[in-house]
Coordinates of C-alpha atoms and ligand atoms in Angstrom, one line a residue:
X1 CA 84.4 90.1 91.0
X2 CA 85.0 89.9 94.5
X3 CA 87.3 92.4 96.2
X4 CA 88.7 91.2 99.8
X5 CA 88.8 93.5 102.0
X6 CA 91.4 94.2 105.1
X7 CA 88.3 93.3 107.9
X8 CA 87.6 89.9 106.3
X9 CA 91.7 89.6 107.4
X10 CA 91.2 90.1 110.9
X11 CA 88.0 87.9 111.2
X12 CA 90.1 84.7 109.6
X13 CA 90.9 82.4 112.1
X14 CA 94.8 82.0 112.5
X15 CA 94.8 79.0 111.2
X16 CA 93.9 80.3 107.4
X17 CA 96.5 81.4 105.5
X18 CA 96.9 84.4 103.2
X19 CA 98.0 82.2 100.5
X20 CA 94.8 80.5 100.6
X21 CA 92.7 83.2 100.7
X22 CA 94.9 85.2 97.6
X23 CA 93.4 81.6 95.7
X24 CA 89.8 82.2 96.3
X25 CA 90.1 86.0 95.3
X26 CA 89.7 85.8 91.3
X27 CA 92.2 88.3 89.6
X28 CA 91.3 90.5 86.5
X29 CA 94.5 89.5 84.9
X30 CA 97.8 87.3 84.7
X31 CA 99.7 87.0 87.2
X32 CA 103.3 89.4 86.2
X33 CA 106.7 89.3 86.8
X34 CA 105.4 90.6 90.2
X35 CA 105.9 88.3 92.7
X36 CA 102.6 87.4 94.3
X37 CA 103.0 88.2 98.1
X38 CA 100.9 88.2 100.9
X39 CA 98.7 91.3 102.0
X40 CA 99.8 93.2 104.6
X41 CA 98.2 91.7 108.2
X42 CA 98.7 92.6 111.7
X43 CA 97.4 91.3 115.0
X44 CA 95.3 94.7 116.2
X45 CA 94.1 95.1 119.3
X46 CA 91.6 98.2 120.1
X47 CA 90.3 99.6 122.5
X48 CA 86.3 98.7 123.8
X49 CA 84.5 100.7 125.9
X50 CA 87.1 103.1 126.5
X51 CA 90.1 101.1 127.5
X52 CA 92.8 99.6 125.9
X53 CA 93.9 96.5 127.5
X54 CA 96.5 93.9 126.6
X55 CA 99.5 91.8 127.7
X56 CA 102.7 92.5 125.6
X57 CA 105.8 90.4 126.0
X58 CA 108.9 91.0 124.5
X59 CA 110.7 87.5 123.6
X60 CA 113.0 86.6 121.1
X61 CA 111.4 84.0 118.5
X62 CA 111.9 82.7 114.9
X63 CA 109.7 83.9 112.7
X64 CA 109.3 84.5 108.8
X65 CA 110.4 87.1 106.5
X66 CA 109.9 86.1 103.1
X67 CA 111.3 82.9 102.6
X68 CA 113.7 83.1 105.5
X69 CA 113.4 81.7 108.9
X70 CA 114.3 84.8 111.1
X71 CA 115.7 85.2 115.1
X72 CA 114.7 88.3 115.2
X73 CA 113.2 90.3 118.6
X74 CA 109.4 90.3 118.8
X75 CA 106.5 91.9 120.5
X76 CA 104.3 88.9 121.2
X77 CA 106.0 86.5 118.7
X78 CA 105.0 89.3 115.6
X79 CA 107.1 91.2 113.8
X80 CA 106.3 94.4 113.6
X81 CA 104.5 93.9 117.2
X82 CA 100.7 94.2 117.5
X83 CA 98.9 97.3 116.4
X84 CA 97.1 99.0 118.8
X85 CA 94.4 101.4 118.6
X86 CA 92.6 103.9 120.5
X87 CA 90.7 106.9 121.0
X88 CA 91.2 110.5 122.7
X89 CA 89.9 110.2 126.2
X90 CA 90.4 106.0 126.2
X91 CA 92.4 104.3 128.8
X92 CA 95.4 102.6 128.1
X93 CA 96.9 99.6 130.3
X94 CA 99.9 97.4 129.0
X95 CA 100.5 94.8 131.2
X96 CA 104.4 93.9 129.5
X97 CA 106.7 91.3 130.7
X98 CA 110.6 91.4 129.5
X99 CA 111.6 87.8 128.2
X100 CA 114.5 88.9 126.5
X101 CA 117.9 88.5 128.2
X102 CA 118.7 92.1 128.6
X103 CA 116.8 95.0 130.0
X104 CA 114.5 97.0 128.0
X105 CA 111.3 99.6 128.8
X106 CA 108.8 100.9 125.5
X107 CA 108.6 104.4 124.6
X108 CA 105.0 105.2 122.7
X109 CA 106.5 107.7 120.4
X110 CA 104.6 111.0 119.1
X111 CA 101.8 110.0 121.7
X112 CA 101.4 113.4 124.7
X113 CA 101.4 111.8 127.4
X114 CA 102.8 111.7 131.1
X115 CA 106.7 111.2 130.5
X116 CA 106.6 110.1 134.3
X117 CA 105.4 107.1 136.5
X118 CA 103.8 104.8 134.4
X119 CA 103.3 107.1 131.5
X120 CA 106.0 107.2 128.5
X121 CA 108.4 106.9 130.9
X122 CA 112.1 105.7 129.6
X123 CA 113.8 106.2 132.5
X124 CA 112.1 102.8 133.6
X125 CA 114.2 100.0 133.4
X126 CA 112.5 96.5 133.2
X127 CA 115.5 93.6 134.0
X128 CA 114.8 90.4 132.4
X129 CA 112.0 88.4 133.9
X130 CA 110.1 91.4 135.1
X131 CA 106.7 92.7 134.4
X132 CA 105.1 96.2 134.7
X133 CA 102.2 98.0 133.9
X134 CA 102.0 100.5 132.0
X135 CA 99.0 102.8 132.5
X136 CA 98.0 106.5 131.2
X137 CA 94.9 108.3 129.6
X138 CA 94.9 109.4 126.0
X139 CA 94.2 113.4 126.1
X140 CA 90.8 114.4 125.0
X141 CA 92.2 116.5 122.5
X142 CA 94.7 113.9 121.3
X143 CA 94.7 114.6 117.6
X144 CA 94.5 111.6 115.7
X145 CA 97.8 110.4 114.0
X146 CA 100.5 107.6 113.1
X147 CA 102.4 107.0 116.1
X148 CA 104.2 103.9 117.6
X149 CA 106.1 102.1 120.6
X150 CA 109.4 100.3 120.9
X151 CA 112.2 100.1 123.3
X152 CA 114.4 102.7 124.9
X153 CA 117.1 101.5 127.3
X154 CA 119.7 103.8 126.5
X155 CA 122.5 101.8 125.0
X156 CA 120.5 99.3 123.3
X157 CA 117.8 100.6 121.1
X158 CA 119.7 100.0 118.7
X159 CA 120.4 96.6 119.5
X160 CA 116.7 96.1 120.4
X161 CA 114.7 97.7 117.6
X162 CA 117.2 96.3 114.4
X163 CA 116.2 92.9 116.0
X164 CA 112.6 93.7 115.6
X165 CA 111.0 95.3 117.9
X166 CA 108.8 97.7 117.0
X167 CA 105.0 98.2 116.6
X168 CA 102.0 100.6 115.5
X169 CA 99.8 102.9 118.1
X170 CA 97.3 104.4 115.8
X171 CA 94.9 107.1 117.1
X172 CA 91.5 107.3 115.4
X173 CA 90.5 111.4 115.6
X174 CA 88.9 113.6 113.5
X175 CA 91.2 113.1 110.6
X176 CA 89.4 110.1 110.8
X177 CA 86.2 110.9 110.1
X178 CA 87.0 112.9 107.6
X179 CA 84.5 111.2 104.4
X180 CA 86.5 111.0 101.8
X181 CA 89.4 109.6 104.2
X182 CA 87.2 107.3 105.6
X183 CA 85.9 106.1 102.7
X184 CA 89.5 105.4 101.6
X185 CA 91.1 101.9 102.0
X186 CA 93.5 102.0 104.5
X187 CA 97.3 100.4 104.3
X188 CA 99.7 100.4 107.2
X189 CA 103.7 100.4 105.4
X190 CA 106.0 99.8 109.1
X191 CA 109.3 100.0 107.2
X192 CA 112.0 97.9 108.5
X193 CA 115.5 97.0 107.3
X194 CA 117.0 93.7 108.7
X195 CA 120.5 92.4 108.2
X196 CA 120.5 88.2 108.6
X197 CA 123.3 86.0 108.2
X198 CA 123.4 82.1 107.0
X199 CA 121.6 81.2 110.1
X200 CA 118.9 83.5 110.0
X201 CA 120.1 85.2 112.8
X202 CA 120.7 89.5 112.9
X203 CA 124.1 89.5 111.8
X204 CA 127.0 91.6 113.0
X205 CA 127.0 95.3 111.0
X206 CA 130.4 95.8 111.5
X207 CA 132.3 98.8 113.5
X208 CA 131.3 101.3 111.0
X209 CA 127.7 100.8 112.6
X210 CA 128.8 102.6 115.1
X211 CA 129.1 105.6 112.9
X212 CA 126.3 105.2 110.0
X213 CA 124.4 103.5 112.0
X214 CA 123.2 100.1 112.1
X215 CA 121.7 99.0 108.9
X216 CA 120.7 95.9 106.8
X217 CA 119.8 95.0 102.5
X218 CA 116.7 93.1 103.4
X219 CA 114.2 95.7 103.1
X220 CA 110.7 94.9 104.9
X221 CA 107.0 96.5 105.1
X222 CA 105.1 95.5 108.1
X223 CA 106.9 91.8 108.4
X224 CA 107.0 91.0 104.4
X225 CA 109.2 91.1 101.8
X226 CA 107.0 93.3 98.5
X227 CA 103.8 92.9 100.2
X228 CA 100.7 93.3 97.7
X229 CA 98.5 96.2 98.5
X230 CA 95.3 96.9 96.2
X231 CA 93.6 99.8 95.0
X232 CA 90.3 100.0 92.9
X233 CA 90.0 101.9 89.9
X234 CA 89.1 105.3 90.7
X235 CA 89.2 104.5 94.6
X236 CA 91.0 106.1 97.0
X237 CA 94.1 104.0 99.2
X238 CA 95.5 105.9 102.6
X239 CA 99.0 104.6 103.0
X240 CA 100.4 104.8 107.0
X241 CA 103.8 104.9 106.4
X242 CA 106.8 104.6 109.5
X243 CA 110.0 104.4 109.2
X244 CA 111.2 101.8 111.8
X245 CA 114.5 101.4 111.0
X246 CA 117.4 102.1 113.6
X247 CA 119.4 104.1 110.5
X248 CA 117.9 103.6 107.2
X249 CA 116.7 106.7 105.4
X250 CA 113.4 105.6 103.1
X251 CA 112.9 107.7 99.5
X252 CA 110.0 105.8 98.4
X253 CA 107.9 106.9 95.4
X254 CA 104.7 104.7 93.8
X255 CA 105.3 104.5 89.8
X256 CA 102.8 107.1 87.9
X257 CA 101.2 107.9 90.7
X258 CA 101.4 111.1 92.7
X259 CA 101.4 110.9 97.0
X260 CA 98.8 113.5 98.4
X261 CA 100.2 114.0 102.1
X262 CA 97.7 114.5 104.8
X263 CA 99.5 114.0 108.2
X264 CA 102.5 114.3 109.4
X265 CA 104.3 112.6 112.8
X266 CA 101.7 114.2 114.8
X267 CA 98.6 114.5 113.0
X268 CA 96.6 116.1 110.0
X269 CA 97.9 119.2 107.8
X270 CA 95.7 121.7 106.4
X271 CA 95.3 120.8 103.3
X272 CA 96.9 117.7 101.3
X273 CA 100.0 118.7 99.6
X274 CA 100.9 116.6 96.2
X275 CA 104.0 114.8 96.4
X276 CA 106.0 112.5 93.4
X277 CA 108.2 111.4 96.3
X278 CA 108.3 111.0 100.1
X279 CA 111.9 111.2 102.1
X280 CA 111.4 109.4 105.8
X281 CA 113.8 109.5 108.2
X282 CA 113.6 106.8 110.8
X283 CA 111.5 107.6 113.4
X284 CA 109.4 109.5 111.0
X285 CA 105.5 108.9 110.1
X286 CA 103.8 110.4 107.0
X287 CA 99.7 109.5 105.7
X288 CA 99.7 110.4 102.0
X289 CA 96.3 109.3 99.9
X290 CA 96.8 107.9 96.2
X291 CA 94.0 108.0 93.7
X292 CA 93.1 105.2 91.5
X293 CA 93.6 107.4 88.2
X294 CA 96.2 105.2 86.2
X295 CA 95.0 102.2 84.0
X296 CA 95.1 99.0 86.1
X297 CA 97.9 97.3 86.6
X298 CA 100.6 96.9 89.1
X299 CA 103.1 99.2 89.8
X300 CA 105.8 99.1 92.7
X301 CA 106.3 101.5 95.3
X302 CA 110.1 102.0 95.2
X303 CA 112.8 102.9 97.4
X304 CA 115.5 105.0 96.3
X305 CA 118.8 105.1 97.3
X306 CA 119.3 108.0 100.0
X307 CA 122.8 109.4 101.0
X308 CA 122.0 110.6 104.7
X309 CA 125.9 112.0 104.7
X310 CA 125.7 114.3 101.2
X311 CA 129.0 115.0 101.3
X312 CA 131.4 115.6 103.8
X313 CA 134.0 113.3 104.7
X314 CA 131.8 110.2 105.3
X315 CA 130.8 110.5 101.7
X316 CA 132.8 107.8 100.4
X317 CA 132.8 106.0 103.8
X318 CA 128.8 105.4 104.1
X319 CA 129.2 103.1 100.6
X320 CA 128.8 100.3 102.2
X321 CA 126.0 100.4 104.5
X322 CA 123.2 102.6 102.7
X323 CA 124.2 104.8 99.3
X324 CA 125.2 102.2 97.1
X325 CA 122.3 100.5 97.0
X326 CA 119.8 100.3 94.0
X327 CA 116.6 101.3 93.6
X328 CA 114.2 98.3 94.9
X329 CA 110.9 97.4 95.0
X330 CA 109.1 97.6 98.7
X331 CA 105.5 96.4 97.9
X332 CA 103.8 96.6 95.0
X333 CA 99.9 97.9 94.3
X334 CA 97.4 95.9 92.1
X335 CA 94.2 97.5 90.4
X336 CA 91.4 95.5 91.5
X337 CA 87.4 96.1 90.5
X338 CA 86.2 99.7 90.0
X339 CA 84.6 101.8 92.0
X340 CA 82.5 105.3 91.8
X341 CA 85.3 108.0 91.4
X342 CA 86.7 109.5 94.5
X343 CA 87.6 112.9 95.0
X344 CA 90.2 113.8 97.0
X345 CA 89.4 115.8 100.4
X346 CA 90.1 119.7 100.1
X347 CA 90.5 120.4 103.5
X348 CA 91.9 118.0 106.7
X349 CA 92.4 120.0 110.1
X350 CA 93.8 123.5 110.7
X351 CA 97.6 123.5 112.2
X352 CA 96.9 126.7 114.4
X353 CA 100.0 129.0 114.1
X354 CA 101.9 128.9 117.8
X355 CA 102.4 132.2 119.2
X356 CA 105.9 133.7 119.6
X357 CA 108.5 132.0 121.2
X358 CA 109.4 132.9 125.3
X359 CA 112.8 131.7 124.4
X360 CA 115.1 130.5 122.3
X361 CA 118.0 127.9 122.5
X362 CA 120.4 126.6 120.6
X363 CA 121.5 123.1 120.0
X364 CA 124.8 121.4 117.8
X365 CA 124.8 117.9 116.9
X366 CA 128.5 116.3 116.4
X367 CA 130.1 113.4 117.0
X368 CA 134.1 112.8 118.7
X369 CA 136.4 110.3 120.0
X370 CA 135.3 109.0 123.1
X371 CA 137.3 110.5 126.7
X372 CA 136.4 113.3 128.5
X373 CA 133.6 114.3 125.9
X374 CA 135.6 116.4 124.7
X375 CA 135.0 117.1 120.6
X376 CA 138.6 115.9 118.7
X377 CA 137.6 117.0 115.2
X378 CA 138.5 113.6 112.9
X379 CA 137.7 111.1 114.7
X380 CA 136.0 108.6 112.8
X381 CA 136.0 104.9 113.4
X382 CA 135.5 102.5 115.7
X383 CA 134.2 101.9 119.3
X384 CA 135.1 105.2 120.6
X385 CA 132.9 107.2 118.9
X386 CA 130.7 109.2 120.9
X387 CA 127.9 111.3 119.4
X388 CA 126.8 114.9 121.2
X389 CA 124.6 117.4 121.6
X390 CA 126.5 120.5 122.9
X391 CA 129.5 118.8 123.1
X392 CA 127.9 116.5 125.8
X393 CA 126.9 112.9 125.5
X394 CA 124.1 111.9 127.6
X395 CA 124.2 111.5 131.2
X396 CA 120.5 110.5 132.8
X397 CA 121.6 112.3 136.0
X398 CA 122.2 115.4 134.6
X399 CA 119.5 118.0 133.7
X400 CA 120.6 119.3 130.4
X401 CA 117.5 121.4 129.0
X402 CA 114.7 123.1 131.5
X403 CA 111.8 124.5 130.4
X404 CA 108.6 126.1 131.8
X405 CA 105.3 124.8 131.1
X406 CA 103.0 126.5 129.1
X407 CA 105.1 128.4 127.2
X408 CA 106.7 128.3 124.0
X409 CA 110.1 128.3 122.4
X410 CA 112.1 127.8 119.5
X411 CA 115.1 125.5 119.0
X412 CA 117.6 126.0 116.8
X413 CA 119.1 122.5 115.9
X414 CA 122.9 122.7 114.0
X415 CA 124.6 119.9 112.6
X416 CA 128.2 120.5 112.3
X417 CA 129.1 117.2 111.5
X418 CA 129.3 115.4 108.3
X419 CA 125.9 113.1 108.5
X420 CA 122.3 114.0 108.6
X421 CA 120.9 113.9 112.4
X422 CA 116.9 113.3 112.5
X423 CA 116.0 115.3 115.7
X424 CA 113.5 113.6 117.7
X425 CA 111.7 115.3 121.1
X426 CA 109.4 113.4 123.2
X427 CA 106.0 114.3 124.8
X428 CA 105.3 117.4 123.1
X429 CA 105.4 117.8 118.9
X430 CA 106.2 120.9 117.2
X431 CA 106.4 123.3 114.0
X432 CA 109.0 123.8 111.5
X433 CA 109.9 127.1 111.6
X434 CA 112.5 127.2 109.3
X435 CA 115.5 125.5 107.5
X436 CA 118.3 127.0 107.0
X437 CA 116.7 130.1 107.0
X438 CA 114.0 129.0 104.5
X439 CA 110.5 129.0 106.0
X440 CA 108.8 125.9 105.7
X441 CA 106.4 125.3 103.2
X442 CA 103.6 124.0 104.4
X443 CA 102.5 124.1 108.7
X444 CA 102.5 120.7 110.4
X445 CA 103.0 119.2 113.8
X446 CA 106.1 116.9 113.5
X447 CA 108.8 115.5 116.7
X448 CA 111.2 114.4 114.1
X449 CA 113.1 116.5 112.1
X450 CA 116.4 115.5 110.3
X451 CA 119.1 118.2 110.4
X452 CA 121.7 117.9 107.1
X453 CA 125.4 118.0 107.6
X454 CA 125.9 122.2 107.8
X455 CA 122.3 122.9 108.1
X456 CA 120.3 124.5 110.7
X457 CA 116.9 123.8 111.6
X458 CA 114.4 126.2 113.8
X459 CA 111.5 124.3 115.5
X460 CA 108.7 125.7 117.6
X461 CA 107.3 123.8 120.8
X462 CA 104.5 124.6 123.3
X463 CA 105.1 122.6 126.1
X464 CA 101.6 121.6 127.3
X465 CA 99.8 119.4 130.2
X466 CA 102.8 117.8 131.7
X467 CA 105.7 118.3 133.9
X468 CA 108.4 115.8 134.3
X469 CA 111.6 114.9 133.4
X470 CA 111.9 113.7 129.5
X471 CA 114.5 113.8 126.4
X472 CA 115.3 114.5 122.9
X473 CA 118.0 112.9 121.0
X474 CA 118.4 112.1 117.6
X475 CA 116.6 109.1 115.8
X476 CA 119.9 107.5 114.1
X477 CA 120.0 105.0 117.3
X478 CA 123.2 103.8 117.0
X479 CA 123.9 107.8 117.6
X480 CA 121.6 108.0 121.0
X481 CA 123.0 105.0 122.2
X482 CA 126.5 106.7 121.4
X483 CA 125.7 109.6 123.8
X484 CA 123.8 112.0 121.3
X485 CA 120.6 112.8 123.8
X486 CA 119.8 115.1 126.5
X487 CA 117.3 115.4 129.2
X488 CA 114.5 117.7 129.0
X489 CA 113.1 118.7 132.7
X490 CA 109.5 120.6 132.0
X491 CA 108.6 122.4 135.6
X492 CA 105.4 123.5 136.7
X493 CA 104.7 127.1 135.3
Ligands
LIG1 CU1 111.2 106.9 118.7 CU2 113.0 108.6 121.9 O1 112.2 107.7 120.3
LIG2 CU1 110.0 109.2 120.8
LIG3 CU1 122.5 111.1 114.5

C-alpha cells in the first residue's frame, strides 16, 4: 500500500483537490466515526540560492473553513498565510502591499533580527493601498525553530489576526539535520480559533472581549476543521505546533500517545522531555515527536478546556468565552503502512546556561479603568478598560525600558491581576529562570512566557547584535491593543 506523502502535496497542481487524492490512497481499514478531512496543505515558499523572495498581500477574501464560506483576513487569499522557509545566513525580501481598509505592518515573531528600518520593525505603519519592502538577513547563527509573522498596528492586532491573518516562518538549522528528526514526518498544527456569524462573516465577541480577550468556538489547525494527519506504524511524526489565536489558551493532548518535546519558541532543548499533555499560550510554538507505538487506528488530538483566569474574580465571568467549553477534537492521526522502528533522538542541541544577570528589573501586569492610567482596583467591564505594565499603558513615544547591549538581565514579570498574562519580548529570546520561585525544569530559549494571576515569573535575556528601539507586551491581544506594552530601546554597548 501506498503512503502519500506531504511533497507529492506541494507538486499537485492547484487545480487537484485533496479529496481526490484521499480517493486514490487505499486505506487499511473502514472508514470510522472520524470524519474524513483533508490533510493539512500550505502554499510554501523557500528560499533558493540564498534568498527568500516573495510578494505578500494582505486582502480580505472568502475562503473555506470546513463547510463554511468564511470573510475572513488573508495573507495572499490563504488562511493561515503562506509558509515561508529559510536558512541562517539567507536573505529575506517581502515585497507586501496592504489591501485591507485599515493600516497594518507584520512582525516575524521569535525571528533575531533588526527591529529597525526594514527589519521587524512595528513601528512601521503601512496605510491602505501602500506597499513596502521588507528586507533583512537571517543571522548565521540563527538557530532553527518554529517562528511566524502577522500584523502589529497597535490597536488592531487583535482585530487583524482573529480575522485571519497569520502565517508560518520556519527556519531549517541543525535541529534539522538531526537523523532521527529528519527522518520523521513532519506536520505543521497553526491553531486558530474563529468566531463566524450567519453570514460567514467574524462576528462581534461582545464587550467582555475587551477583557478575556477576543475569542471564537470554531476551532481550526492550519485552515481546517479536524484535519487528518498520518503516522506509520512504528514511524516517527514531528508535530509544529503555534498557537495563533488572539486569546485562546490550547491544552491539547493525542489519545495513548505520549508528546516528546524537542523545541521550544526559539529553538531545540537538550534533550526531548516526555509530555502526556502540552499547554500553549497564544503566541507560543512547541515541536514535540510522537512514536508510532500504539496499535493502528485513529485517535484525536484533543483540546481541553483551559481556564486562563484560575480564580480570581473573573472566574465566573470568563464562562462564556473559553472555560466552559468541552473537550474537542482538533485533528485526528491515522496509522497508515509500517515502517522499520524508529528510535527517538537522545540528544537535540545544548541550551548554553547565560551568565549572571548585569541587572535586574521588575515588571507588574494589571489592568484598570481607562483616564489618567491611573490603576482603580475593580474595574472590570466595558470599553474603558485599559491593560498595564507598570501602571502604564503604552505610549510609542515614550521610552519605557533601556537596556545595554551585550549584556544580560533578568526580568521579573508579576501579575497582580486576576487573568493569566503570556509575556512576549521581541528580537531577542530568553531562559526561564524561575516561577514563582521554582526553577524551571528543563533549559530552553522561549519569548513567550504566560504569567498566572499572583504568580511571578523570572526570565533571563542577552541582548545580542542589535540596537534599536523595540517592545514587549503581552500576547492576549485584545490586552496589547488595550495599552498592556512598553517600548524596549537596546543602545549600543
Ligand atoms: Cu507575536 Cu509582538 O508579537
Ligand atoms: Cu513577537
Ligand atoms: Cu494579558
Amino acid at each position: 500500500m501506498r503512503s502519500i506523502k506531504r511533497r507529492d502535496f506541494f507538486r499537485l497542481s492547484a487545480g487537484t483537490t485533496a479529496a481526490m487524492l484521499l480517493s486514490q490512497c487505499s486505506r487499511s481499514q473502514p472508514i470510522s466515526s472520524t470524519p474524513v478531512s483533508a490533510p493539512i496543505q500550505f502554499q510554501t515558499y523557500r528560499s533558493e540560492g540564498g534568498l527568500l523572495s516573495l510578494d505578500l498581500e494582505a486582502k480580505a477574501q472568502s475562503v473555506q473553513l470546513g463547510s463554511r464560506t468564511a470573510n475572513l483576513l488573508t495573507y495572499n487569499g490563504k488562511v493561515p498565510g503562506p509558509l515561508l522557509e529559510a536558512k541562517p545566513s539567507d536573505k529575506v525580501q517581502i515585497r507586501f502591499t496592504n489591501q485591507l481598509n485599515q493600516p497594518t505592518n507584520i512582525h516575524y515573531h521569535g525571528l533575531h533580527i533588526p527591529p529597525t528600518g526594514s527589519g521587524d520593525n512595528v513601528f512601521l505603519e503601512i496605510s491602505p493601498g501602500e506597499s513596502h519592502t521588507y528586507e533583512y538577513q537571517i543571522p548565521n547563527n540563527h538557530p532553527g525553530g518554529t517562528f511566524w509573522y502577522h500584523p502589529h498596528k497597535h490597536g488592531l492586532v487583535a482585530e487583524q489576526l482573529f480575522g485571519g491573518l497569520a502565517g508560518l516562518f520556519i527556519v531549517r538549522g541543525e535541529l534539522d539535520e538531526i537523523p532521527e528528526i529528519k527522518a520523521a514526518q513532519e506536520e505543521f498544527l497553526v491553531l486558530k480559533d474563529f468566531a463566524l456569524d450567519d453570514n460567514g462573516n467574524i462576528s462581534d465577541t461582545g464587550h467582555m472581549a475587551a477583557m478575556t480577550g477576543r475569542a471564537g468556538g470554531l476551532l481550526t489547525v492550519s485552515g481546517q476543521i479536524n484535519p487528518a494527519m498520518t503516522i506509520s506504524k512504528g514511524g516517527l511524526l514531528r508535530l509544529r505546533l503555534l498557537n495563533a489565536s488572539p486569546s485562546r489558551f490550547f491544552r491539547l493532548s493525542l489519545e495513548e500517545h505520549s508528546m516528546h518535546l524537542i523545541a521550544t519558541d526559539g529553538g531545540a532543548i537538550s534533550s526531548p522531555v516526555e509530555l502526556s499533555e502540552v499547554v500553549l499560550a497564544p503566541g507560543e510554538r512547541m515541536e514535540v515527536l510522537v512514536q508510532g507505538n500504539q496499535k493502528p487506528g485513529d485517535y484525536r488530538l484533543i483540546n481541553q478546556p483551559f481556564n486562563p483566569a484560575q480564580g480570581g474574580m473573573m472566574g465566573g465571568m470568563m464562562g462564556g468565552s473559553q472555560n466552559s467549553d468541552s473537550a474537542e477534537t482538533v485533528a485526528t492521526l491515522t496509522y497508515d503502512g509500517e515502517s522499520n522502528e524508529m528510535s527517538l533522538p537522545s540528544q537535540l542541541i545544548a541550551v548554553d546556561p547565560l551568565p549572571e544577570p548585569q541587572t535586574t528589573r521588575q515588571f507588574t501586569l494589571n489592568h484598570g479603568m481607562g483616564g489618567g492610567g491611573e490603576m482603580m482596583g475593580g474595574g472590570m467591564m466595558g470599553g474603558g478598560m485599559v491593560f498595564m505594565i507598570n501602571g502604564k499603558s503604552f505610549d510609542p513615544s515614550r521610552i519605557d525600558t533601556q537596556v545595554t547591549l551585550d549584556t544580560v538581565e533578568d526580568w521579573e514579570i508579576t501579575n497582580t491581576g486576576s487573568m493569566a498574562h503570556p509575556f512576549h519580548v521581541h528580537t531577542n529570546k530568553f531562559q526561564i529562570i524561575s516561577q514563582n520561585g521554582q526553577p524551571a525544569p528543563y533549559a530552553a530559549w522561549k519569548d513567550v512566557v504566560s504569567v498566572s494571576p499572583g504568580e511571578t515569573v523570572r526570565i533571563r535575556m542577552p541582548f545580542r547584535d542589535y540596537t534599536g528601539k523595540t517592545v514587549y507586551h503581552c500576547h492576549v491581544l485584545d490586552h496589547e491593543d488595550r495599552g498592556m506594552m512598553g517600548t524596549l530601546e537596546i543602545q549600543p554597548a
